[in-house]
Amino acid sequence: MKETAYLKCINPYCGLEYDIKNTNITCEKNHFLDVQYDNIPSIELKELFYRRRNYRDNIFNESGVWRFRELLNFCQINTSDIKSCSKYLVSLDGIEGKQSKPYRMSKVADFIGLRHNKLLLQLEGYNPSGSFKDNGMSSAITHAKLVGATKIICASTGNTSASAGMYTANENMECYVYIPNEQIASGKLSQAYQFGTKVIKVSGNFDDAFLKSLDDAKKINAYTVNSVNPFRIEGQKTIIYRLLEYLNWDVPDWIVYPGGALGNASSCGKCLMELYKWQWIKKIPRLVIVNAEGAKTLYDLYNGEFDNTKLRWNDGKPNLELLDRYYKYLNENQIKPNTTATAIQINKPANILKCIRALEFTDGIVTKVSDSEMLDGMAIVGLNGFDCELASGAVPAGIKKLVDAEIIKNDDLVSGILTGRQKDPSLFVEYHSNRKNRFAVTPIDYTSLE
Ligand code: F0G
């Protein structure tokens, strides 16, 4: 009997399929993999998901990830049987995704120039480890447990390692994290230690650390939980489920993310492709990815800023030679990613092909913002009473840019994903100490009051 969930190569001209317990990141021809489901989930599940919000004692209904478990049932379990859920699904006692939902932020809307009811910002930083990663980590560690892995490995700019550390500590697994030395917020590094991970400091940036972690994963037989892992992508789809459920399964006009390794963009695309195929949604929102100016590979390639050629998914035939040429140009000119938003300081986004597939499906856009625009974006979210980190500040900054350019229209409903909480305490102190910053509320020296 054919399994209802399996892995499938994303290249439609290859299409190799693998058992769900496969742990390779790519097919044998080196293409990335998707989790694929044969069944079409009943639209009536929408009602069940909503009812589960009254979770009583069931942590899998409490969890903002596992509440939607029928749509990521790669363990192929009876999802209504709590014993099966407890045996297979990994959860931090139901807390992942529980508090992340869209919020209205009037001051941010004023800054952007949108009416208050036209902007929704979803706080994924209000997850247990402080970032959106917990959505995908609960599902990736679930798969690790399914295949009997006990050693987990990742490279990280800090949030992935914090999340991996938290889940592995709770599951009694070993965790190895490869951290770019001196390019990580202190709050994130501290979490890696707090949860007892084995910290491996790599000289260089995230791209260097990532390659080393992939090599070492093979050597020590460890299970990779970076977003190249297709099971990470499955959990991250629930970010969009929560957004759409809040909108009664209507879709916004735009969904906006900061872009780093592009796992979020990939999961958003896969989520929308599935929902559209199942006819759960009738319209496709447009995806916006916001790069930092100092780490803008996707921006350059998607917009034809390099060689006047635009990188497109092209129905599964992307111009890979263009991608190679761009990376060669970065290497030869020793161009390193450089932004204060270290979370997205990445020049070789591993998921770029899944991302351009998502951009093709959603008629998406890629923009870029400066560090100072991100700082203002982060600051105005703070002045609205909410917490986000600098990389997430790219979201209000990017939306503002597109509203100013009249690409996003006044009547459009825009939802942005604020991906992480503030873990670099010095940033706000520096920002508000400098009166030249747009939203600075400068400290007062007591003596000046006397
Ligand atoms: N926002 C935050 C707060 C992040 O930590 C990251 C990525 C991103 C955005 C980018 O998301 O990779 O899906 O495009 N952080 C990774 C890490 C790289 O190691 O914590 P993406």
PDB file of N, CA and C in Angstrom, residues 8 11 55-56 60 91 130 141 164 178 202 218 226 232 242 266 297 321 355 367 397 423 437 440:
ATOM      1  N   LYS A   8       9.189  14.195  -1.905  1.00  0.00           N
ATOM      2  CA  LYS A   8       9.253  14.267  -3.368  1.00  0.00           C
ATOM      3  C   LYS A   8      10.191  15.392  -3.773  1.00  0.00           C
ATOM      4  N   ASN A  11      11.993  19.320  -8.173  1.00  0.00           N
ATOM      5  CA  ASN A  11      12.199  19.541  -9.604  1.00  0.00           C
ATOM      6  C   ASN A  11      11.201  18.682 -10.391  1.00  0.00           C
ATOM      7  N   TYR A  55      -8.971  24.327  24.408  1.00  0.00           N
ATOM      8  CA  TYR A  55      -8.189  23.094  24.354  1.00  0.00           C
ATOM      9  C   TYR A  55      -8.352  22.163  25.545  1.00  0.00           C
ATOM     10  N   ARG A  56      -8.972  22.622  26.585  1.00  0.00           N
ATOM     11  CA  ARG A  56      -9.073  21.835  27.826  1.00  0.00           C
ATOM     12  C   ARG A  56      -7.697  21.263  28.187  1.00  0.00           C
ATOM     13  N   PHE A  60      -1.976  19.184  22.481  1.00  0.00           N
ATOM     14  CA  PHE A  60      -1.863  19.208  21.017  1.00  0.00           C
ATOM     15  C   PHE A  60      -2.949  20.085  20.386  1.00  0.00           C
ATOM     16  N   SER A  91       6.232  18.568  21.395  1.00  0.00           N
ATOM     17  CA  SER A  91       5.684  19.870  21.747  1.00  0.00           C
ATOM     18  C   SER A  91       6.266  20.308  23.081  1.00  0.00           C
ATOM     19  N   GLY A 130      11.436  32.529  21.567  1.00  0.00           N
ATOM     20  CA  GLY A 130      11.522  33.929  21.150  1.00  0.00           C
ATOM     21  C   GLY A 130      11.630  34.157  19.649  1.00  0.00           C
ATOM     22  N   ILE A 141      11.875  18.216  14.971  1.00  0.00           N
ATOM     23  CA  ILE A 141      12.285  17.287  16.040  1.00  0.00           C
ATOM     24  C   ILE A 141      11.305  16.100  16.111  1.00  0.00           C
ATOM     25  N   ALA A 164      16.414  24.978  18.633  1.00  0.00           N
ATOM     26  CA  ALA A 164      16.879  23.584  18.633  1.00  0.00           C
ATOM     27  C   ALA A 164      17.315  23.192  20.042  1.00  0.00           C
ATOM     28  N   TYR A 178      26.474  25.326  15.309  1.00  0.00           N
ATOM     29  CA  TYR A 178      27.605  25.984  14.650  1.00  0.00           C
ATOM     30  C   TYR A 178      27.279  27.462  14.515  1.00  0.00           C
ATOM     31  N   VAL A 202      32.553  29.101  14.742  1.00  0.00           N
ATOM     32  CA  VAL A 202      33.183  29.024  13.423  1.00  0.00           C
ATOM     33  C   VAL A 202      33.644  30.424  13.032  1.00  0.00           C
ATOM     34  N   LYS A 218      27.316  14.620   8.348  1.00  0.00           N
ATOM     35  CA  LYS A 218      27.579  13.296   7.751  1.00  0.00           C
ATOM     36  C   LYS A 218      28.594  12.536   8.602  1.00  0.00           C
ATOM     37  N   ASN A 226      18.338  22.732  10.130  1.00  0.00           N
ATOM     38  CA  ASN A 226      18.207  24.016   9.410  1.00  0.00           C
ATOM     39  C   ASN A 226      17.012  23.915   8.457  1.00  0.00           C
ATOM     40  N   ARG A 232      10.995  21.067   8.732  1.00  0.00           N
ATOM     41  CA  ARG A 232      10.949  22.429   9.305  1.00  0.00           C
ATOM     42  C   ARG A 232       9.875  23.245   8.566  1.00  0.00           C
ATOM     43  N   ARG A 242      -2.518  30.256  11.048  1.00  0.00           N
ATOM     44  CA  ARG A 242      -3.054  31.099  12.130  1.00  0.00           C
ATOM     45  C   ARG A 242      -3.505  32.449  11.587  1.00  0.00           C
ATOM     46  N   SER A 266       9.748  29.868   1.639  1.00  0.00           N
ATOM     47  CA  SER A 266       9.461  28.558   1.057  1.00  0.00           C
ATOM     48  C   SER A 266       8.219  27.940   1.697  1.00  0.00           C
ATOM     49  N   THR A 297      21.274  39.008  -1.829  1.00  0.00           N
ATOM     50  CA  THR A 297      21.371  38.063  -2.949  1.00  0.00           C
ATOM     51  C   THR A 297      20.037  37.888  -3.673  1.00  0.00           C
ATOM     52  N   GLU A 321      22.776  28.493 -13.842  1.00  0.00           N
ATOM     53  CA  GLU A 321      24.071  29.034 -14.258  1.00  0.00           C
ATOM     54  C   GLU A 321      24.204  30.482 -13.750  1.00  0.00           C
ATOM     55  N   CYS A 355      12.174  29.368  -2.716  1.00  0.00           N
ATOM     56  CA  CYS A 355      11.663  30.730  -2.561  1.00  0.00           C
ATOM     57  C   CYS A 355      11.209  31.296  -3.907  1.00  0.00           C
ATOM     58  N   THR A 367      12.130  43.316  -2.059  1.00  0.00           N
ATOM     59  CA  THR A 367      12.636  44.677  -1.864  1.00  0.00           C
ATOM     60  C   THR A 367      13.805  44.632  -0.872  1.00  0.00           C
ATOM     61  N   ALA A 397       9.513  48.408   7.654  1.00  0.00           N
ATOM     62  CA  ALA A 397      10.320  49.260   6.769  1.00  0.00           C
ATOM     63  C   ALA A 397      10.062  48.910   5.297  1.00  0.00           C
ATOM     64  N   LYS A 423      16.732  40.305  21.205  1.00  0.00           N
ATOM     65  CA  LYS A 423      17.695  39.560  22.023  1.00  0.00           C
ATOM     66  C   LYS A 423      19.048  40.258  22.058  1.00  0.00           C
ATOM     67  N   ASN A 437      17.937  59.865  15.799  1.00  0.00           N
ATOM     68  CA  ASN A 437      17.080  58.782  15.298  1.00  0.00           C
ATOM     69  C   ASN A 437      15.620  59.217  15.312  1.00  0.00           C
ATOM     70  N   ALA A 440      13.582  58.370  18.433  1.00  0.00           N
ATOM     71  CA  ALA A 440      14.327  58.302  19.699  1.00  0.00           C
ATOM     72  C   ALA A 440      13.569  59.007  20.833  1.00  0.00           C
TER      73      ALA A 440
END
